[in-house]
Amino acid sequence: MDGSELTVWGVWEWVQGGIRCSQDLAKQLGLENEFCPLAQWWERVPPLEQAQVQQVWQAWLAGERLDLQVGHGWVLPSGGWRRLWVYGQGWQGQKLGWVLDVTALLAPGGMERDELQTVLDAFPGTVSWIGQDLRYLGVNHQLAHSLNLPVTAFPGQEVGFLSPNPVFNEFVRGVFADPDRYLQRELELQVPVGDGNHKTFLVMAQKYQQGSAAVFVGVDITERRRVEAQLRHSEDRFRRLIEELQVGLQLWGAQGEHVLSNRAALEILGMERGRLDQIGLYDRGWNVIDEQGQPLSSADLPVARVLADGQSVRNLVLGVYRQRYQDRVWLLVTAEPQVDEQGQVVQVICTFSDITERRRVEQALRESRERYALAVAGANDGLWDWDLSANEMYFSNRWQEMLGYREGEISPNPDEWIDRIHPEDRDRVRNELSAHLTGLTPHFESEHRVVHRDGRYHWMLCRGLAVRDTDGQVYRMAGSQTDITRRKQTESQLRYDATHDSLTDLANRALFLECLEKALRCHYFSRQDGVNFAVLFLDLDRFKIVNDSLGHMSGDRLLVAIAQQLRRCLRSGDVLARFGGDEFAILLNGVTSALDATLIAEQIHGAFKEPFPLGADGLEVFTSASVGLVLGPGHYLRPEEVLRDVDAAMHEAKLRGKACTVVFDHAMYTQALRLLQVETDLRRAIEREELCVFYQPIVSLLTGALTGFEALVRWRHPQWGLVSPGEFIPLAEETGLILSLGRWVLHQACDQMRRWQRTLPGTDQLSISVNLSGRQLLQPHLLEQVGEILTDTSLDPQFLRLEITESVLGDYDEAVTILKKLKDLGVDSCIDDFGTGHSSLSRLHRFPIDRLKIDQSFVSQVEHDRESGEIIRTIMSLAQSLHMDVTAEGVETRAQRQLLQSLDCQYAQGFLFSRPLPSAEMEALIQHLPHW
C-alpha cells in the first residue's frame, strides 16, 4: 500500500442546503462539483448507516450538538468504497469541518510501521491502535507527546501500563468483547491533569481487520462541556425570568403544538399546562371572539395566522372564554414568528396581557360621554373642551355640524379649530387666547371667521373660561361657539348702505372722502416724493336736457349705464363714487405721472363716444363728460382740499368746451405743454435730420462672437439735447408719426447693414434687428414697404429680423397672416420684451416666430431676485420646446452672462458687451474683430 493512499485529508463548509468541499476533497471523494447537496451526500453513505448518519447531522445542524463527529462508509462512483471520519464545528457564525479517510486503518492485513505511524499522525486529537490482546499496536505523536513519551514506547505495552484507568480499560475490553466485528462506540472520559483539575475527552472506538484490532480516537471536549453547562444555566435563568413575567407568554410549535406557557399565561387563561398540551392550537374547544363580538375559528387565532402566512400579528384585542371561571377575559395579543435559515416558521412566540379592567373603564367612559352628549344635544351652540395637559380638544356634535361635518370627522386636535380660522383672524384669536390663559383677561371672547366644509367662511362668536389648579396653572379650558353669520351680514349691509349710492351701487361722497384721506395718510407716513394717486372729477355735459326731455326715470337709467361703463374703464384698486346728481369722482391709486392719469381720462372720454341705452325700447342717448384732474399728494393735507381743486379743474374743462380733461397741477400742465412741443418738433425731426440710428451688438453666448446688431433710434433735439426714446416713441405711436419714423429707421438700418457687409471683412453673415410697432405691423402696405426697402438697399432678407412686442399678438388672425407673409419673404421675426406682455401661450406655437427676447427687467434682477430667475428658466424651457432661439437683453455683469449660459441661452446684448453706438463708432469696433 502506497503511503500517499493512506488518508484523504480535506476541509468543507456548510452552506444553505448542502456541503461545499475544497477542490482536493471533492476530487478524492469522487464528487462532480465542489458543492454537494445534502441529499446527494446521503446517497453516497451505505444504506445500513444512512439513518444513524442523518440523525447525527440533523442534531448538529439544529444546534443540539456543539460538534459533529461521525464515521461511516463512502461509495465511490467507480464502485469502490472508503471509510471516513467526518468532523464539524461552529466558528464565527459558520459551520466548518474536515474529513479523514481511515480506510487504510480498517483494511484487512497489516501495514508497515512507517505507514501505520503516518496514518495515526494524520488524525486530529489523540489516537491509539490496540489489538484484541489489549496491547498497543501504536499511537500518534499527539498522544505520546501529551504523556512525554516517544511513540516507540507504546507498541507491545498493555493498555494502562502507565496509570491504569479502570473506566477506559473496561471500555476497551467491552469493545473487543462485542461480537460485532465493525463495532463503533463512544465513551466520555474524565482525565486528571497536573494542576488538580481534569479534562473531558470523547473517546471513539472503531473495530477493523475483522475485529482483531481497533482504533481509539480521543477528542478534548472540555470546552464543549463547559459551554453546554453555561447554556443550561442560561436556559434555567431564562425560564425563571419567563415565569416571573406579569404578561402571558407562550411558545407554539410549527404544527400548532403547545411548547411552553409561563405562570401568568396559565393564570390569565385559567388552564393547566397539561390541558394545553392535550388540546393544542387547533382544538374546537377554544371560545374566542374579536373586538366586535364575532366568534373566531381556530384558523383565525393570532398564532394560527402567523403559522399560515409568517407575518406578525400585533396588538389584537380578543375575548377568551374561561371554562374554569365561567367568564370571558379580554386580552391584548401579539404573536411573532421565529424562522429557520430557510425562512420557514419553526415556532411562534405569543404574548398577551389582561385588559378586561381597562375595557370596563373605557366602556364606563363611553357611557359618560353619551350622557354628556345627550345633555348638550339640545343646546344650539357648539361646545368644546380643551385638555391642555394632553393637548386634546373635544368638539361637540353640534360644533362639528356648524362647519358641515358629522360626528367624528374632526379629530380631537386643537389645530383642527385654529387652522380653520381665517388667516386674517388667526393671529388675533391666538393673542386673545393667550391673554386669557395668562390671566390678563377674566374670560375669553372672540368674534372670528371659520371656514365651512363647503369652503365659505362663517362668523362665529367663541366664548370660553380657563380652569386652574391649586397652583394657579391652567389645565383645562371649556366654552361654546355661536354662529353669528346672519348678524354680521346684517351689520355689513347697514354699513354698506351708509357708504354707497342706492341708485348706482357706487361709493358715496362719505366713503370717497374716507378713501382719499387714507391715500393722503399713506403718503404722510411713507414720506415718499412724487405722484402716487390722482383724482378725477366728472360732470356730465347736457344731463339736464335728458332729465327735462325724457324724464327723471330715464335720467336715472342713464346714470346707471354711465356708472357701469366707468367701472369697465378702471383698474382693480381704483375707487369710483357718485357725489349726487350727475357728478362722479374717481380715485386712481398707484398712478405715478400725469400721463398715466390722463390716459385713463382719455379712455373714459372714449367710452362716452358710444351711445348709452336707456331701456328695452331701444332708446339710446349720446353724452359726454367734463373732467378735472388733480395729482396727489402734492401739498394737500385734507381730502376736502383735493376735492376743491379738482372741482375747479372740472369747471375749467367746462369752459374749454366740455368733453375734455383739465389737469389742475401746474407742473403737469407744463409737462403737457412740453409733450405738445415734442409732437410738433418730432414731425420736423426727420426733415431736419435730428434723428439718428445707434447700433448695439448681439453676441453668441456659446462662442462669444458677434452675430448681429439691434437698430435703436435716437433724437438729438437742438434745445433739449438727447431725448429719451421712452418720451417720444409713445407719442409717435399715439399721433401716428410712428409710421413714417419706423419706415425711416428700417431703411437706415438695412442700408447700413448692407454697406458693412460689402466693406468690412467678417460681416457678411451678420444680421440686423429692427423694432416694429403694432401700428406698423398692422398697416395695410407693410409687406410692400419691407420689400421695397430690401430691394433698394440690396440686403438679403435672411439678414433682417423684425422685432415686435407681445401686445401686437393680441390681434391674432391678422398678425399671423402678416408674419407668415414676412416669413415667405425670407424675413425672420422676434418677440421683443417677452414676459412683460400678455400673449396667449396656448397660441404662441402657431406664430411663425424664430426667436424670443427676454426683457432686461428680468435679466437685471436675476442675481438677486429668485422669481426673475424662475421666469427666465420658464422662458428658456418654452423656447426649447418650440424650437426657438433666445436673446437676453440688458446683460451688464459676468454673473448674469454665466447664469444665462447655464440655462443654454443662445444670444445676449447689453452694456457688458457694448453700449448702443453710432454707426461710425460701431464700424471702428467691428474692424477690431471683437470677441467677448
PDB file of N, CA and C in Angstrom, residues 12-20 36 38 57 60-61 94-97 341-342:
ATOM      1  N   TRP A  12     -14.292  21.282   4.527  1.00  0.00           N
ATOM      2  CA  TRP A  12     -15.585  21.590   3.914  1.00  0.00           C
ATOM      3  C   TRP A  12     -16.293  22.682   4.710  1.00  0.00           C
ATOM      4  N   GLU A  13     -17.322  23.285   4.080  1.00  0.00           N
ATOM      5  CA  GLU A  13     -18.093  24.359   4.702  1.00  0.00           C
ATOM      6  C   GLU A  13     -19.581  24.092   4.448  1.00  0.00           C
ATOM      7  N   TRP A  14     -20.377  24.250   5.500  1.00  0.00           N
ATOM      8  CA  TRP A  14     -21.831  24.073   5.342  1.00  0.00           C
ATOM      9  C   TRP A  14     -22.426  25.362   4.779  1.00  0.00           C
ATOM     10  N   VAL A  15     -23.129  25.238   3.661  1.00  0.00           N
ATOM     11  CA  VAL A  15     -23.882  26.349   3.088  1.00  0.00           C
ATOM     12  C   VAL A  15     -25.327  25.909   2.973  1.00  0.00           C
ATOM     13  N   GLN A  16     -26.189  26.832   2.625  1.00  0.00           N
ATOM     14  CA  GLN A  16     -27.621  26.541   2.618  1.00  0.00           C
ATOM     15  C   GLN A  16     -27.925  25.335   1.730  1.00  0.00           C
ATOM     16  N   GLY A  17     -28.383  24.246   2.351  1.00  0.00           N
ATOM     17  CA  GLY A  17     -28.833  23.076   1.605  1.00  0.00           C
ATOM     18  C   GLY A  17     -27.775  22.056   1.268  1.00  0.00           C
ATOM     19  N   GLY A  18     -26.513  22.258   1.675  1.00  0.00           N
ATOM     20  CA  GLY A  18     -25.517  21.267   1.300  1.00  0.00           C
ATOM     21  C   GLY A  18     -24.131  21.583   1.823  1.00  0.00           C
ATOM     22  N   ILE A  19     -23.132  20.871   1.287  1.00  0.00           N
ATOM     23  CA  ILE A  19     -21.752  20.932   1.758  1.00  0.00           C
ATOM     24  C   ILE A  19     -20.873  21.390   0.606  1.00  0.00           C
ATOM     25  N   ARG A  20     -20.061  22.458   0.866  1.00  0.00           N
ATOM     26  CA  ARG A  20     -19.119  22.934  -0.136  1.00  0.00           C
ATOM     27  C   ARG A  20     -17.729  22.432   0.254  1.00  0.00           C
ATOM     28  N   CYS A  36     -21.976  19.906  -2.809  1.00  0.00           N
ATOM     29  CA  CYS A  36     -22.704  18.630  -2.799  1.00  0.00           C
ATOM     30  C   CYS A  36     -23.968  18.801  -1.963  1.00  0.00           C
ATOM     31  N   LEU A  38     -27.087  17.981   0.373  1.00  0.00           N
ATOM     32  CA  LEU A  38     -27.096  17.028   1.474  1.00  0.00           C
ATOM     33  C   LEU A  38     -27.749  15.704   1.050  1.00  0.00           C
ATOM     34  N   TRP A  57     -26.104  14.291  11.846  1.00  0.00           N
ATOM     35  CA  TRP A  57     -26.028  15.546  11.095  1.00  0.00           C
ATOM     36  C   TRP A  57     -27.165  16.497  11.484  1.00  0.00           C
ATOM     37  N   TRP A  60     -26.755  18.129  14.820  1.00  0.00           N
ATOM     38  CA  TRP A  60     -25.732  19.177  14.815  1.00  0.00           C
ATOM     39  C   TRP A  60     -26.230  20.443  14.118  1.00  0.00           C
ATOM     40  N   LEU A  61     -26.892  20.277  12.997  1.00  0.00           N
ATOM     41  CA  LEU A  61     -27.407  21.444  12.268  1.00  0.00           C
ATOM     42  C   LEU A  61     -28.489  22.174  13.055  1.00  0.00           C
ATOM     43  N   GLN A  94     -20.216  30.439  11.243  1.00  0.00           N
ATOM     44  CA  GLN A  94     -20.143  29.481  10.145  1.00  0.00           C
ATOM     45  C   GLN A  94     -20.028  28.067  10.710  1.00  0.00           C
ATOM     46  N   LYS A  95     -20.361  27.106   9.859  1.00  0.00           N
ATOM     47  CA  LYS A  95     -20.187  25.688  10.220  1.00  0.00           C
ATOM     48  C   LYS A  95     -19.130  25.122   9.292  1.00  0.00           C
ATOM     49  N   LEU A  96     -17.963  24.764   9.892  1.00  0.00           N
ATOM     50  CA  LEU A  96     -16.823  24.277   9.118  1.00  0.00           C
ATOM     51  C   LEU A  96     -16.429  22.881   9.598  1.00  0.00           C
ATOM     52  N   GLY A  97     -15.704  22.144   8.761  1.00  0.00           N
ATOM     53  CA  GLY A  97     -15.281  20.807   9.174  1.00  0.00           C
ATOM     54  C   GLY A  97     -14.212  20.230   8.274  1.00  0.00           C
ATOM     55  N   GLU A 341     -33.208  29.012   8.906  1.00  0.00           N
ATOM     56  CA  GLU A 341     -32.378  29.589   7.859  1.00  0.00           C
ATOM     57  C   GLU A 341     -33.077  29.612   6.511  1.00  0.00           C
ATOM     58  N   GLN A 342     -34.049  28.729   6.319  1.00  0.00           N
ATOM     59  CA  GLN A 342     -34.795  28.694   5.064  1.00  0.00           C
ATOM     60  C   GLN A 342     -35.997  29.639   5.088  1.00  0.00           C
TER      61      GLN A 342
END
